[in-house]
Amino acid sequence: MPREITAFSNPLIKRVRQLREKRHRKEEGLFLAEGLRILTEAREAGRLPEFLFFARDNAHHPLVRALVADTEAAGGDAIETNADILSKLSGKDNPGAVVGVYPEFGPALDDLDRSTAPIWLVAERLRDPGNLGTILRTGDATGAGGLILIDDCVDPFSVEAVRASMGALFTVPVVRTSWDAFQPWLRSGPGQLVGLSLDTDHDYQVPRYDAPTFLLTGNEAQGMPDFMAAECDLLVKIPMLGKADSLNAAVATAVMAYEVLNQQRCG
Amino acid sequence: MPREITAFSNPLIKRVRQLREKRHRKEEGLFLAEGLRILTEAREAGRLPEFLFFARDNAHHPLVRALVADTEAAGGDAIETNADILSKLSGKDNPGAVVGVYPEFGPALDDLDRSTAPIWLVAERLRDPGNLGTILRTGDATGAGGLILIDDCVDPFSVEAVRASMGALFTVPVVRTSWDAFQPWLRSGPGQLVGLSLDTDHDYQVPRYDAPTFLLTGNEAQGMPDFMAAECDLLVKIPMLGKADSLNAAVATAVMAYEVLNQQRCG
């Protein structure tokens, strides 16, 4: 049976609210996700929260009931609360129907089986949580095997990244690693590393991309460093006709990932 | 000669700071842009600020000097200030070197000449300013003639939209209009309306897109209403292999816009 919390002063509310900050996520190994759509996506992917908060008004919604039942069956804590507290937890004026607190997860590089997917996304020093979440969402849609985060990327478990992923955080494996670990792992098996670059004349539609293709996207402001570009088997450029000299990093990754997917689905 | 303001209490500082809110932008007909890259893009597109704020430390940067000279030559006000005030104006801890205050602009539908570009972007009830800015940036890159905003879209002059556009707000014409005005204008000349939809089996890579193609992207959460879908000459879907049922709106627009561009550049 769900218990009830309606006091802002409750220590659990304070503790959960603090998970909006990276420091507390790191200490606790927990993160926040919100909204019925995202939590249902998580449930369908077999991820259930340690704590599930829902508003009494939504208690009879079938998806809320399913979340409560599965959370409790898995040993988690389902907590009935009110819109004000949900609002405080989510940091939004119009909170979703539910907020969940999940244990952080994520495979190691060596857990990935590159033969299971034709496309793998790799990003280095990605700084924007919205870009990270959007790239995960694109990874889900294009059948990517996972997202490999190189060096100092933004936290994939930040509230903004989880929100922008629209649930793909729970379905697309995310590995956090370093270039020094990634490079030897990459070369220990088949696959080509394809870098998105502004410093090349190779049109992205010309090469044939064989599986597995590892698509490397560089830092939003600076692109990738020269030593990473030098390690790429192929550097390609998306044509730009306008005044601006680059695309948004999540957009560029998506245009490129769809090119790889389109080649493969067209045989 | 630039004048100097270093007091937070200066009424102009307060007035400019308020332009972060839509209500004040509307009253004043002015908006904020920040960062040397974006303001230089604007200058190159012939847009100069009414007020230009720069920190003394950056006064000798050649791009800052060019901005100051051109702003003053056009009758604008160049104001030397400090990092704290720039920070206050931009709302960021690490403000760019410059902040500019520009008069809002934007053509009317009847000012657009559809024969000048093969692609035109159309968005209805777009709610996220980051998506709007990112779509403008993509529009610049794909040679779109403009972005037509239908019905209740987010303000293209919001700080977040201007920032995400990376300067494309100044190079890609933005029209704010209604469906009731757009529909007859669309049908008064050549061009097909192509809607991105989840409720169709038509793969986006199958049709040939003739110029001018108007690409319609619907609201992030709901997609476009049925009556708009019914007006489309073509509804197309981007394939999605994963668990999620949609792509980010700016990503979907970009994947689609590059398909149109790629068909045209390949003859």
Coordinates of C-alpha atoms in Angstrom, one line a residue:
Chain A
M1 CA 0.0 0.0 0.0
P2 CA 1.3 3.5 -0.9
R3 CA 2.1 5.7 2.1
E4 CA 1.2 9.4 2.0
I5 CA 3.5 12.4 2.3
T6 CA 2.0 15.9 2.1
A7 CA 4.5 17.9 4.2
F8 CA 7.2 19.9 2.5
S9 CA 9.3 19.5 5.6
N10 CA 9.4 15.7 5.2
P11 CA 13.1 14.7 5.0
L12 CA 12.5 12.4 2.0
I13 CA 11.1 15.3 0.0
K14 CA 14.2 17.4 0.8
R15 CA 16.5 14.5 -0.1
V16 CA 14.7 13.9 -3.4
R17 CA 14.7 17.5 -4.3
Q18 CA 18.4 17.7 -3.9
L19 CA 18.9 15.1 -6.6
R20 CA 18.5 18.0 -9.0
E21 CA 22.1 18.7 -8.2
K22 CA 24.9 16.6 -9.6
R23 CA 26.8 16.4 -6.3
H24 CA 23.8 14.8 -4.6
R25 CA 23.2 12.4 -7.5
K26 CA 26.7 11.3 -7.2
E27 CA 26.6 10.8 -3.4
E28 CA 23.3 8.9 -3.6
G29 CA 23.7 7.1 -6.9
L30 CA 20.1 8.1 -7.6
F31 CA 18.5 10.3 -10.2
L32 CA 15.1 11.9 -11.0
A33 CA 12.7 11.3 -13.8
E34 CA 9.3 12.7 -14.3
G35 CA 6.1 12.4 -16.3
L36 CA 3.9 9.5 -17.0
R37 CA 5.2 9.0 -20.5
I38 CA 8.9 8.7 -19.4
L39 CA 8.2 6.6 -16.3
T40 CA 6.0 4.2 -18.4
E41 CA 8.8 3.9 -21.0
A42 CA 11.1 3.1 -18.1
R43 CA 8.7 0.5 -16.7
E44 CA 8.4 -1.2 -20.1
A45 CA 12.2 -1.3 -20.3
G46 CA 12.2 -3.1 -16.9
R47 CA 13.4 -0.1 -14.9
L48 CA 11.4 0.7 -11.7
P49 CA 11.9 3.5 -9.3
E50 CA 13.1 3.2 -5.7
F51 CA 10.6 5.9 -4.9
L52 CA 7.5 6.7 -6.9
F53 CA 5.6 9.9 -6.1
F54 CA 2.1 10.4 -7.5
A55 CA -0.7 12.9 -6.9
R56 CA -3.9 11.6 -5.3
D57 CA -5.8 13.1 -8.2
N58 CA -4.1 10.8 -10.6
A59 CA -4.1 7.7 -8.5
H60 CA -6.8 6.0 -10.6
H61 CA -5.1 6.5 -14.0
P62 CA -4.4 3.0 -15.3
L63 CA -0.7 3.9 -16.1
V64 CA -0.2 5.3 -12.6
R65 CA -1.8 2.2 -11.1
A66 CA 0.5 0.0 -13.2
L67 CA 3.5 2.0 -12.0
V68 CA 2.5 1.8 -8.4
A69 CA 1.8 -2.0 -8.6
D70 CA 5.1 -2.8 -10.3
T71 CA 7.1 -0.4 -8.1
E72 CA 5.8 -2.1 -5.0
A73 CA 6.2 -5.6 -6.4
A74 CA 9.9 -4.8 -7.0
G75 CA 10.4 -3.6 -3.4
G76 CA 10.1 0.1 -4.2
D77 CA 8.2 2.7 -2.2
A78 CA 5.1 4.3 -3.8
I79 CA 4.2 7.6 -2.2
E80 CA 0.9 9.4 -2.6
T81 CA 1.4 13.2 -2.4
N82 CA -0.1 16.4 -3.9
A83 CA 0.5 18.7 -6.9
D84 CA 2.5 21.2 -4.8
I85 CA 5.0 18.7 -3.7
L86 CA 5.3 17.2 -7.2
S87 CA 5.9 20.7 -8.4
K88 CA 8.6 21.2 -5.9
L89 CA 10.3 17.9 -6.8
S90 CA 10.1 18.5 -10.5
G91 CA 11.0 22.2 -10.5
K92 CA 8.1 22.9 -12.9
D93 CA 4.9 24.9 -12.3
N94 CA 3.0 22.2 -14.1
P95 CA 4.5 18.9 -12.9
G96 CA 3.7 15.6 -14.6
A97 CA 1.5 13.1 -12.9
V98 CA 4.5 11.2 -11.4
V99 CA 8.1 11.6 -10.3
G100 CA 10.4 8.7 -9.9
V101 CA 13.7 8.2 -8.2
Y102 CA 15.9 5.6 -9.9
P103 CA 19.3 4.1 -9.2
E104 CA 21.9 5.2 -11.7
F105 CA 22.9 2.5 -14.1
G106 CA 25.0 2.1 -17.2
P107 CA 27.1 -0.6 -18.7
A108 CA 30.9 -0.5 -19.0
L109 CA 32.5 -0.5 -22.4
D110 CA 33.4 -4.1 -22.1
D111 CA 29.7 -4.9 -21.6
L112 CA 28.8 -3.7 -25.1
D113 CA 28.5 -6.2 -27.9
R114 CA 29.2 -4.2 -31.1
S115 CA 27.7 -6.9 -33.2
T116 CA 24.2 -6.2 -31.9
A117 CA 23.7 -2.9 -33.7
P118 CA 24.8 -1.3 -37.0
I119 CA 25.2 2.2 -35.5
W120 CA 26.8 3.4 -32.3
L121 CA 26.8 7.0 -31.2
V122 CA 29.9 8.5 -29.6
A123 CA 30.1 12.1 -28.2
E124 CA 33.1 13.8 -26.7
R125 CA 32.8 16.7 -24.2
L126 CA 29.2 17.2 -24.9
R127 CA 28.1 20.1 -22.7
D128 CA 24.4 20.6 -23.2
P129 CA 22.1 18.3 -21.3
G130 CA 19.3 19.0 -23.9
N131 CA 21.6 17.9 -26.7
L132 CA 22.6 14.7 -24.7
G133 CA 18.9 13.8 -24.2
T134 CA 18.0 14.6 -27.8
I135 CA 20.9 12.4 -29.1
L136 CA 19.6 9.5 -26.9
R137 CA 16.1 10.0 -28.4
T138 CA 17.6 9.9 -31.9
G139 CA 19.7 6.9 -30.9
D140 CA 16.5 5.0 -29.9
A141 CA 14.8 5.9 -33.2
T142 CA 17.8 4.9 -35.4
G143 CA 18.4 1.6 -33.7
A144 CA 21.8 2.7 -32.2
G145 CA 23.4 0.2 -29.9
G146 CA 24.2 2.8 -27.4
L147 CA 25.7 6.2 -26.7
I148 CA 29.4 6.3 -25.6
L149 CA 30.3 9.5 -23.7
I150 CA 33.9 10.4 -24.0
D151 CA 35.8 12.5 -21.4
D152 CA 34.1 15.4 -19.7
C153 CA 30.5 15.2 -20.9
V154 CA 27.4 16.6 -19.1
D155 CA 25.7 14.2 -16.7
P156 CA 23.2 12.0 -18.6
F157 CA 21.2 11.7 -15.3
S158 CA 20.6 15.4 -15.0
V159 CA 17.0 16.4 -15.0
E160 CA 17.3 18.2 -18.3
A161 CA 19.0 15.3 -20.1
V162 CA 16.4 12.8 -18.8
R163 CA 13.6 15.1 -19.8
A164 CA 15.0 15.7 -23.3
S165 CA 15.6 12.0 -23.8
M166 CA 11.8 11.4 -23.5
G167 CA 12.5 8.0 -21.9
A168 CA 15.3 6.9 -24.3
L169 CA 17.7 7.2 -21.3
F170 CA 16.1 3.9 -20.1
T171 CA 16.2 2.1 -23.5
V172 CA 19.5 3.2 -25.0
P173 CA 22.7 2.0 -23.1
V174 CA 24.9 4.9 -22.0
V175 CA 28.6 4.3 -21.3
R176 CA 30.7 7.0 -19.6
T177 CA 34.3 6.5 -20.4
S178 CA 37.5 8.3 -21.5
W179 CA 39.2 8.5 -24.8
D180 CA 42.1 6.5 -23.4
A181 CA 39.8 3.6 -22.7
F182 CA 37.6 4.0 -25.7
Q183 CA 40.4 4.0 -28.4
P184 CA 41.8 0.6 -27.6
W185 CA 38.4 -0.9 -27.1
L186 CA 37.3 0.4 -30.5
R187 CA 40.4 -1.1 -32.2
S188 CA 39.9 -4.4 -30.4
G189 CA 37.1 -5.4 -32.8
P190 CA 35.5 -4.5 -36.1
G191 CA 34.0 -1.2 -37.0
Q192 CA 34.9 2.2 -38.4
L193 CA 35.1 5.5 -36.5
V194 CA 33.4 8.3 -38.5
G195 CA 33.9 11.8 -37.3
L196 CA 31.7 14.8 -38.0
S197 CA 34.0 17.6 -38.9
L198 CA 34.0 21.1 -40.4
D199 CA 37.6 20.7 -41.6
T200 CA 37.0 18.2 -44.4
D201 CA 35.6 18.3 -48.0
H202 CA 34.2 14.7 -47.7
D203 CA 30.4 14.9 -48.2
Y204 CA 28.6 12.7 -45.7
Q205 CA 26.5 11.1 -48.4
V206 CA 29.4 9.7 -50.4
P207 CA 30.9 7.0 -48.3
R208 CA 29.2 3.6 -47.7
Y209 CA 28.8 3.0 -44.0
D210 CA 29.3 -0.6 -43.0
A211 CA 28.1 -2.0 -39.7
P212 CA 29.2 -1.3 -37.1
T213 CA 29.7 2.4 -37.7
F214 CA 30.8 4.5 -34.7
L215 CA 29.6 8.1 -35.2
L216 CA 31.8 10.6 -33.3
T217 CA 30.3 14.1 -32.5
G218 CA 32.6 16.7 -31.0
N219 CA 32.1 19.4 -28.4
E220 CA 29.4 21.9 -29.3
A221 CA 31.7 25.0 -29.5
Q222 CA 35.1 23.5 -30.5
G223 CA 34.4 20.3 -32.3
M224 CA 36.7 17.4 -31.6
P225 CA 40.5 17.8 -30.9
D226 CA 43.0 17.1 -33.7
F227 CA 44.2 13.8 -32.2
M228 CA 40.7 12.4 -32.2
A229 CA 40.1 13.5 -35.8
A230 CA 43.4 11.8 -36.7
E231 CA 42.2 8.5 -35.2
C232 CA 38.9 8.6 -37.3
D233 CA 38.8 6.2 -40.2
L234 CA 36.7 8.8 -42.0
L235 CA 35.9 12.5 -41.5
V236 CA 32.8 13.7 -43.1
K237 CA 30.9 17.0 -43.5
I238 CA 27.2 17.8 -43.7
P239 CA 26.8 20.5 -46.4
M240 CA 25.7 23.9 -45.1
L241 CA 24.5 26.5 -47.5
G242 CA 24.0 29.5 -45.2
K243 CA 25.9 32.0 -43.2
A244 CA 26.4 29.9 -40.1
D245 CA 29.4 27.6 -39.8
S246 CA 27.9 24.7 -37.9
L247 CA 24.7 22.8 -37.0
N248 CA 23.4 22.1 -33.6
A249 CA 25.3 19.0 -32.3
A250 CA 22.1 16.9 -31.8
V251 CA 20.9 17.9 -35.2
A252 CA 24.2 17.0 -36.9
T253 CA 24.2 13.7 -35.1
A254 CA 20.7 12.9 -36.2
V255 CA 21.2 13.9 -39.9
M256 CA 24.3 11.6 -39.9
A257 CA 22.6 8.7 -38.1
Y258 CA 19.7 8.8 -40.5
E259 CA 22.1 8.7 -43.4
V260 CA 23.7 5.5 -42.0
L261 CA 20.2 4.0 -41.3
N262 CA 18.9 5.0 -44.7
Q263 CA 21.8 3.3 -46.5
Q264 CA 21.3 0.2 -44.5
R265 CA 17.5 0.0 -44.9
C266 CA 17.9 0.6 -48.7
G267 CA 20.2 -2.4 -48.8
Chain B
M1 CA 32.5 57.8 -28.4
P2 CA 31.1 55.0 -26.1
R3 CA 29.7 56.2 -22.8
E4 CA 30.2 54.2 -19.6
I5 CA 27.8 52.6 -17.3
T6 CA 29.0 50.7 -14.2
A7 CA 26.1 51.1 -11.8
F8 CA 23.5 48.3 -11.5
S9 CA 21.0 51.0 -10.5
N10 CA 21.2 52.7 -13.9
P11 CA 17.7 52.8 -15.3
L12 CA 18.9 51.6 -18.7
I13 CA 20.4 48.5 -17.2
K14 CA 17.1 47.8 -15.5
R15 CA 15.1 48.4 -18.7
V16 CA 17.4 46.1 -20.7
R17 CA 17.3 43.4 -18.1
Q18 CA 13.5 43.4 -18.3
L19 CA 13.7 42.5 -22.0
R20 CA 14.2 38.9 -20.8
E21 CA 10.4 38.9 -20.2
K22 CA 8.0 38.7 -23.2
R23 CA 5.7 41.4 -21.8
H24 CA 8.5 43.9 -21.8
R25 CA 9.8 42.9 -25.3
K26 CA 6.3 43.4 -26.6
E27 CA 5.9 46.8 -25.0
E28 CA 9.3 48.0 -26.2
G29 CA 9.6 46.2 -29.5
L30 CA 13.1 45.3 -28.5
F31 CA 15.0 42.1 -27.8
L32 CA 18.3 40.9 -26.5
A33 CA 21.1 39.0 -28.2
E34 CA 24.5 38.1 -26.7
G35 CA 27.9 36.9 -27.6
L36 CA 30.4 38.1 -30.1
R37 CA 29.6 35.3 -32.6
I38 CA 25.9 36.1 -32.7
L39 CA 26.3 39.9 -32.8
T40 CA 28.9 39.6 -35.5
E41 CA 26.5 37.4 -37.5
A42 CA 23.9 40.1 -37.0
R43 CA 26.2 42.8 -38.1
E44 CA 27.2 40.9 -41.3
A45 CA 23.5 40.5 -42.0
G46 CA 23.1 44.3 -41.7
R47 CA 21.4 44.3 -38.3
L48 CA 22.9 46.7 -35.7
P49 CA 21.8 47.1 -32.1
E50 CA 20.2 50.2 -30.6
F51 CA 22.3 49.6 -27.5
L52 CA 25.5 47.7 -27.5
F53 CA 27.1 46.7 -24.2
F54 CA 30.7 45.6 -24.0
A55 CA 33.2 45.0 -21.2
R56 CA 36.2 47.3 -21.0
D57 CA 38.4 44.2 -21.0
N58 CA 37.2 43.3 -24.5
A59 CA 37.2 46.8 -25.9
H60 CA 40.2 46.2 -28.1
H61 CA 39.0 43.0 -29.7
P62 CA 38.8 43.7 -33.4
L63 CA 35.2 42.3 -33.6
V64 CA 34.1 44.4 -30.7
R65 CA 35.7 47.5 -32.2
A66 CA 33.9 46.7 -35.5
L67 CA 30.6 46.4 -33.6
V68 CA 31.1 49.6 -31.7
A69 CA 32.0 51.5 -34.8
D70 CA 29.1 50.2 -36.9
T71 CA 26.6 50.6 -34.1
E72 CA 27.6 54.3 -33.6
A73 CA 27.7 55.0 -37.3
A74 CA 24.1 53.7 -37.5
G75 CA 23.0 56.0 -34.7
G76 CA 23.1 53.4 -31.9
D77 CA 24.5 53.7 -28.4
A78 CA 27.7 51.9 -27.6
I79 CA 28.1 51.5 -23.8
E80 CA 31.2 50.4 -22.0
T81 CA 30.5 48.4 -18.9
N82 CA 31.9 45.6 -16.8
A83 CA 31.5 41.8 -16.5
D84 CA 29.1 41.9 -13.6
I85 CA 26.6 44.0 -15.5
L86 CA 27.0 41.9 -18.6
S87 CA 26.3 38.9 -16.4
K88 CA 23.2 40.6 -15.1
L89 CA 22.0 41.5 -18.6
S90 CA 22.6 38.0 -20.0
G91 CA 21.5 36.0 -17.0
K92 CA 24.6 33.9 -17.3
D93 CA 27.5 33.5 -14.9
N94 CA 29.9 33.6 -17.8
P95 CA 28.5 36.2 -20.1
G96 CA 29.8 36.7 -23.6
A97 CA 31.9 39.7 -24.5
V98 CA 28.9 41.7 -25.7
V99 CA 25.1 42.1 -25.3
G100 CA 23.0 43.9 -27.9
V101 CA 19.5 45.3 -27.8
Y102 CA 17.8 45.1 -31.2
P103 CA 14.5 46.3 -32.6
E104 CA 12.2 43.4 -33.4
F105 CA 11.8 42.8 -37.1
G106 CA 10.1 40.3 -39.3
P107 CA 8.5 40.3 -42.7
A108 CA 4.8 39.7 -43.4
L109 CA 3.7 36.7 -45.3
D110 CA 3.1 38.9 -48.4
D111 CA 6.7 40.1 -48.3
L112 CA 8.0 36.5 -48.9
D113 CA 8.9 35.6 -52.5
R114 CA 8.5 31.8 -52.6
S115 CA 10.5 31.6 -55.8
T116 CA 13.7 32.6 -54.0
A117 CA 14.2 29.3 -52.1
P118 CA 13.4 25.6 -52.7
I119 CA 12.6 24.9 -49.0
W120 CA 10.5 26.8 -46.6
L121 CA 10.0 25.8 -43.0
V122 CA 6.6 26.0 -41.3
A123 CA 5.9 25.2 -37.6
E124 CA 2.7 25.3 -35.8
R125 CA 2.3 25.8 -32.0
L126 CA 6.0 25.2 -31.5
R127 CA 6.5 25.6 -27.7
D128 CA 10.1 25.2 -27.0
P129 CA 12.4 28.2 -27.6
G130 CA 15.4 25.9 -28.0
N131 CA 13.6 24.0 -30.8
L132 CA 12.7 27.3 -32.5
G133 CA 16.3 28.5 -32.5
T134 CA 17.6 25.2 -33.6
I135 CA 15.2 25.1 -36.5
L136 CA 16.3 28.5 -37.6
R137 CA 19.9 27.4 -37.5
T138 CA 19.0 24.4 -39.6
G139 CA 17.0 26.7 -41.9
D140 CA 20.1 28.7 -42.5
A141 CA 22.2 25.6 -43.2
T142 CA 19.7 24.1 -45.7
G143 CA 19.1 27.3 -47.6
A144 CA 15.5 27.7 -46.4
G145 CA 13.8 30.9 -47.5
G146 CA 12.3 31.4 -44.1
L147 CA 10.5 30.1 -41.1
I148 CA 6.7 30.6 -40.9
L149 CA 5.3 30.4 -37.4
I150 CA 1.7 29.4 -37.3
D151 CA -0.7 30.2 -34.5
D152 CA 0.5 30.2 -30.9
C153 CA 4.3 29.6 -31.2
V154 CA 6.9 30.5 -28.6
D155 CA 8.4 34.0 -29.1
P156 CA 11.3 33.8 -31.6
F157 CA 12.9 36.9 -29.9
S158 CA 13.1 35.1 -26.5
V159 CA 16.7 35.0 -25.1
E160 CA 16.7 31.1 -25.4
A161 CA 15.5 31.1 -29.0
V162 CA 18.0 33.8 -30.1
R163 CA 20.8 31.9 -28.3
A164 CA 19.9 28.5 -29.8
S165 CA 19.7 30.1 -33.3
M166 CA 23.4 31.0 -33.0
G167 CA 22.7 34.1 -35.2
A168 CA 20.3 32.5 -37.7
L169 CA 17.5 34.7 -36.3
F170 CA 19.3 37.5 -38.1
T171 CA 19.7 35.7 -41.4
V172 CA 16.6 33.6 -41.8
P173 CA 13.3 35.6 -42.2
V174 CA 10.7 34.7 -39.6
V175 CA 7.1 35.4 -40.2
R176 CA 4.5 35.1 -37.3
T177 CA 1.1 34.4 -38.7
S178 CA -2.1 32.3 -38.3
W179 CA -3.3 29.2 -40.1
D180 CA -6.2 31.3 -41.5
A181 CA -3.8 33.7 -43.1
F182 CA -1.2 31.1 -44.1
Q183 CA -3.5 28.7 -45.9
P184 CA -4.9 31.1 -48.6
W185 CA -1.4 32.6 -49.0
L186 CA 0.0 29.1 -49.6
R187 CA -2.6 28.3 -52.2
S188 CA -2.2 31.7 -54.0
G189 CA 1.0 30.4 -55.7
P190 CA 3.0 27.3 -56.5
G191 CA 4.4 24.9 -53.9
Q192 CA 3.4 21.8 -52.0
L193 CA 2.7 21.5 -48.3
V194 CA 4.5 18.5 -46.8
G195 CA 3.5 17.5 -43.2
L196 CA 5.6 15.5 -40.9
S197 CA 3.2 13.0 -39.3
L198 CA 3.2 9.8 -37.2
D199 CA -0.2 8.8 -38.7
T200 CA 1.0 7.8 -42.2
D201 CA 2.9 4.9 -43.8
H202 CA 4.5 7.2 -46.4
D203 CA 8.3 7.0 -46.0
Y204 CA 9.9 10.4 -46.2
Q205 CA 12.5 9.3 -48.7
V206 CA 10.0 8.0 -51.3
P207 CA 8.4 11.2 -52.7
R208 CA 10.3 13.7 -54.9
Y209 CA 10.2 17.1 -53.4
D210 CA 9.8 19.9 -56.0
A211 CA 10.6 23.5 -55.2
P212 CA 9.1 25.2 -53.4
T213 CA 8.5 22.6 -50.7
F214 CA 6.8 23.9 -47.5
L215 CA 7.7 21.6 -44.6
L216 CA 5.1 21.6 -41.8
T217 CA 6.2 20.5 -38.3
G218 CA 3.5 20.2 -35.7
N219 CA 3.4 20.9 -31.9
E220 CA 6.0 19.0 -29.9
A221 CA 3.5 17.0 -27.8
Q222 CA 0.5 16.7 -30.0
G223 CA 1.7 17.0 -33.6
M224 CA -0.5 19.0 -36.0
P225 CA -4.3 19.0 -35.8
D226 CA -6.4 16.9 -38.2
F227 CA -7.5 19.9 -40.3
M228 CA -3.9 20.9 -41.0
A229 CA -3.0 17.3 -41.9
A230 CA -6.0 17.3 -44.3
E231 CA -4.7 20.4 -46.0
C232 CA -1.2 18.9 -46.6
D233 CA -0.5 17.7 -50.2
L234 CA 1.6 15.0 -48.7
L235 CA 2.1 13.5 -45.2
V236 CA 5.3 11.7 -44.6
K237 CA 6.9 9.8 -41.8
I238 CA 10.6 9.4 -40.7
P239 CA 11.2 5.7 -39.8
M240 CA 11.7 5.0 -36.1
L241 CA 13.1 1.6 -35.1
G242 CA 13.1 2.0 -31.3
K243 CA 10.7 2.2 -28.4
A244 CA 9.9 5.9 -28.6
D245 CA 7.1 7.1 -30.8
S246 CA 8.5 10.4 -32.0
L247 CA 11.7 12.4 -32.6
N248 CA 12.5 15.8 -31.2
A249 CA 10.7 18.4 -33.3
A250 CA 13.9 20.2 -34.3
V251 CA 15.6 16.9 -35.2
A252 CA 12.7 15.7 -37.3
T253 CA 12.6 19.1 -39.1
A254 CA 16.3 18.8 -39.8
V255 CA 16.2 15.2 -41.1
M256 CA 13.4 16.2 -43.4
A257 CA 15.0 19.4 -44.6
Y258 CA 18.2 17.6 -45.4
E259 CA 16.2 15.0 -47.4
V260 CA 14.8 17.8 -49.5
L261 CA 18.2 19.5 -49.9
N262 CA 19.9 16.2 -50.8
Q263 CA 17.4 15.4 -53.5
Q264 CA 17.9 18.9 -55.0
R265 CA 21.7 18.9 -54.8
C266 CA 21.8 15.4 -56.4
G267 CA 19.7 16.7 -59.2

